[in-house]
Amino acid sequence: MNTSKRDRYSLKQYTRMIISFFVVLLVLSIYQYATLYFKGVVDTIFGTSFFIAAFHQLGYASLVGVLLAFPFNFWENLRPRYGFNLVFVLLICLLIIEAMLISYYCTALVPLGSDLMGYSFKDIKMTISNSGGMSISVVVGVLVIVGMFFGLYKFTSKYYHYISKMYPFTIILFSLFIMTLFLDGKPINQNKTQYLALNLYDTSTEDTSYKAEVEYPLIKSQQIENVLGEYFELKTEKPNIVFIMVEGLGRDFVGEGAEYGGFTPFLDELTTKSLYWENCLSNTGRTFGVLPSLMGSLPFGKSGFMELQKYPNKLTLYSILKNNGYHTSFYQGTNSSFDNVDRFLLSENVDFVLDKSGFGNQYELQEEDAAGSTWGYPDKELFKKSMSISRDEKQPRMEVYMTISTHEPFIPPKQDYYESEVEKIVEKGDYQGKIKKVIEKNDNVFATLLYTDNALKYLLEEYKKQPNYDNTIFIVTGDHRLIPIPQRNNLSRFHVPLIVFSPMLKKTRKMSALNSHFDVTPTLLALLEAKYELKTPKKVAWMGAALDMNEGFRSIKDIPLMRNKNELKEFVDGEKLFSDGEVYDIDENMDLSSSFGGSKGESKLRSFKAMNAYVTTNNKIIPDNMAVFAIKEEKFTDSEVVWINSVYNGQDSDKGYFIARALAFDKKFSKSLLLCKSILADAPSHIDTKILTGRINVWQGNYKTSIAILKECIKMNPNYIDSYAALFDVYFWSDRYKEGLELAALAKQNSSSVNEIADKIARAKREARKRGIVLTKKMPQKQAKEIAMIRFEQ
């Protein structure tokens, strides 16, 4: 059947669509600037920056118009209305993407760039949902965009006679796009979709080839200077080391002269009782890099060290101190699987890990946001839980905390109280102009700062009650600067305080010299090695060196800075910063100004990128014989790898678990265990998979192995009821009635979901009663619990 030409859409309709597309982009730009204005970030909505953004949106719309004109004509000529419908849907999708990217920018104040490639879908989903982004407002926003675009398209029909005069339209669009290429733009006024696409292209095509003059270019034989020795009166026994990594704790909020000072009174006072470096840089602009940088002075890899698919041999403070008799631990109130923290800790053989899954029902989760999501346990609950864990006073300890409260969505406990405290501080303080406006518009952020500061005070007071407090060194720093608060310059997001406090300090000192997290581990080890006989390698491969103790400002180090995953765009070259193709001078206030002198920052950054890629992808940080712990690698045969890849893509561990469970239910136990092994190699804290391995082992008759696995699951997550349910079955099937009775007491003590297994608890009690097995009722509950736990762990 022939179709009339009148049924086909022409470039007239196409022109109307592109014009509508541009107008919606313009509205989205207005939304961006209005949001930033009401947050106190920008001074005006319709300023010069907005009009530059409008031109960039025009250029982007022109480029899209040029690119889509060809498929539009092709499909319209092939089959009427196909081209129109295709382009209409594509333009709607592009508008939704731009709206989401603008929303991200308004929250993070940096555009989403190539770092998107460094996150799994699960991580992205968790970040968005816990930042309040998965609410009904998203659906409403999408409907508004679709309605606006469709309405504008209908509206332009009234101006057909003007539009028909715009031919040749593709030439006009191309000319407009070329024009905007010569218009300078910053992230605030660039089209966010175009920015993301260009960053992904640059990252994927970047040349990081490296000509290795030596096999292990990071290895140094020069001994690190002991710059801390004169400040400490170390005892005979090795000291405890406690790291506290505070989410978002930028220098702009802490210490004398802080831009947004007054909201961390405890930390402000602590800086005067400590060794305090006011100009320290976190080597990454997000949390993903703080552990490897601070604990191991390690390079970044492509997307952050912890994202590497296969870890190279490495040395860290964790592994070196564990090798010298330290008990090592890590505490956080969120999921340790995020950013692959669990994998990194497992590779370091850390003795004890506490995360969101291990709290039990005595602790309160952070309040849910509008979308019904929560990151986990707020900071004071984290500290309370850690203080409830017994410590051996005869063994030195290395303990590391990672806090979370000072992160979106900024909902501290007793929020009304802390927000009223913020109001009082602002009323009494000398806050003026933009600073005051930012604080008032973000009172929940500053309320959370007050809460976390108070929680830190609680923690250090509680440590005074712990064994060997007088022989403890505390290191407090930020993982990066708070993202939602406006930043002065490209260096601000990395600028964090570094505080070293200890009862053993002989004197205090404030340093203004520029340092980075890379320098912390080498400096601490130099202090310990000078006093104690430690088993340490003669050669090291640190990215950093000794901390610069100069009291006055100076910058004499080369410091690479990774802004986001996949975004290595900053490099400190002495007193100059290379950033996004520009060179700046760094002054004593950490302000930046355009530099007119020469800098090797760009070439140093290129060289670092090449070396960074070489050592992390080729296992060339240190050789095998220098590693304290060899990297544990699960071994799979070629045929096993092929089978695993055929059923599981290695990305979504939850999906992999359901596949493994289905295989187990079909009694394909060996296949199920193989898949479980693969899942746990990538996500060692995936407890459902671990429980499944325990169940499969008991189904195969391996009771001892099953019990050991399920006990480990309960230790990992004492609140998770499935672990108890599985172990109750194993005890019943193996006639371990006394253990079943003790497990019932433990489940009631630890799990808030104990009612879900009431039938299994009743069965355990019934079977124990039949055999005359009882737990003494005279024993105090706490003592009974301790005995039950000891017997359980045995």
mmCIF file of C-alpha atoms in Angstrom, residues 104 114-116 118-119 123 127 245 247 282-294 298-308 311 338-341 344 402 407 479-480 483 493-494 517 561-569 612:
data_model
loop_
_atom_site.group_PDB
_atom_site.id
_atom_site.type_symbol
_atom_site.label_atom_id
_atom_site.label_comp_id
_atom_site.label_asym_id
_atom_site.label_seq_id
_atom_site.Cartn_x
_atom_site.Cartn_y
_atom_site.Cartn_z
ATOM 1 C CA TYR A 104 23.430 15.847 40.707
ATOM 2 C CA SER A 114 34.117 10.078 33.719
ATOM 3 C CA ASP A 115 33.940 8.966 37.355
ATOM 4 C CA LEU A 116 30.593 7.392 36.412
ATOM 5 C CA GLY A 118 34.195 3.834 38.311
ATOM 6 C CA TYR A 119 30.930 2.993 40.063
ATOM 7 C CA ASP A 123 26.844 1.808 44.123
ATOM 8 C CA THR A 127 24.299 6.795 46.530
ATOM 9 C CA MET A 245 38.378 9.580 59.101
ATOM 10 C CA GLU A 247 33.248 12.302 56.270
ATOM 11 C CA SER A 282 43.209 14.464 50.796
ATOM 12 C CA ASN A 283 44.538 12.826 47.635
ATOM 13 C CA THR A 284 41.037 12.150 46.334
ATOM 14 C CA GLY A 285 37.950 14.356 46.185
ATOM 15 C CA ARG A 286 35.651 11.566 47.311
ATOM 16 C CA THR A 287 35.689 8.854 49.999
ATOM 17 C CA PHE A 288 36.724 6.076 47.600
ATOM 18 C CA GLY A 289 40.430 6.916 47.920
ATOM 19 C CA VAL A 290 40.989 7.792 51.555
ATOM 20 C CA LEU A 291 41.798 4.280 52.873
ATOM 21 C CA PRO A 292 44.490 3.418 50.288
ATOM 22 C CA SER A 293 46.026 6.917 50.476
ATOM 23 C CA LEU A 294 46.015 7.321 54.258
ATOM 24 C CA LEU A 298 49.214 3.858 47.397
ATOM 25 C CA PRO A 299 48.682 5.000 43.779
ATOM 26 C CA PHE A 300 45.162 5.348 42.439
ATOM 27 C CA GLY A 301 44.766 2.909 39.581
ATOM 28 C CA LYS A 302 42.281 3.929 36.901
ATOM 29 C CA SER A 303 39.214 4.465 39.110
ATOM 30 C CA GLY A 304 40.649 4.374 42.597
ATOM 31 C CA PHE A 305 42.826 1.647 44.128
ATOM 32 C CA MET A 306 39.953 -0.264 45.721
ATOM 33 C CA GLU A 307 38.221 -0.514 42.325
ATOM 34 C CA LEU A 308 41.078 -2.511 40.806
ATOM 35 C CA TYR A 311 45.018 -5.946 43.660
ATOM 36 C CA PHE A 338 30.335 0.137 49.065
ATOM 37 C CA ASP A 339 33.494 1.249 47.214
ATOM 38 C CA ASN A 340 34.875 -2.288 47.793
ATOM 39 C CA VAL A 341 36.049 -1.452 51.303
ATOM 40 C CA PHE A 344 40.483 -4.068 50.551
ATOM 41 C CA MET A 402 35.080 5.949 58.995
ATOM 42 C CA HIS A 407 27.040 13.169 54.199
ATOM 43 C CA ASP A 479 38.254 12.177 53.668
ATOM 44 C CA HIS A 480 37.494 15.301 51.586
ATOM 45 C CA ILE A 483 30.518 18.742 48.845
ATOM 46 C CA ARG A 493 37.530 19.988 47.947
ATOM 47 C CA PHE A 494 40.881 18.331 48.820
ATOM 48 C CA HIS A 517 47.450 11.886 53.126
ATOM 49 C CA LEU A 561 44.944 14.635 43.160
ATOM 50 C CA MET A 562 42.098 12.454 41.863
ATOM 51 C CA ARG A 563 38.917 14.522 41.784
ATOM 52 C CA ASN A 564 36.475 11.637 41.189
ATOM 53 C CA LYS A 565 36.807 8.079 40.022
ATOM 54 C CA ASN A 566 38.466 8.236 36.581
ATOM 55 C CA GLU A 567 39.126 11.981 36.909
ATOM 56 C CA LEU A 568 42.811 12.654 37.494
ATOM 57 C CA LYS A 569 42.911 16.338 36.557
ATOM 58 C CA ASN A 612 50.093 4.924 37.882
#
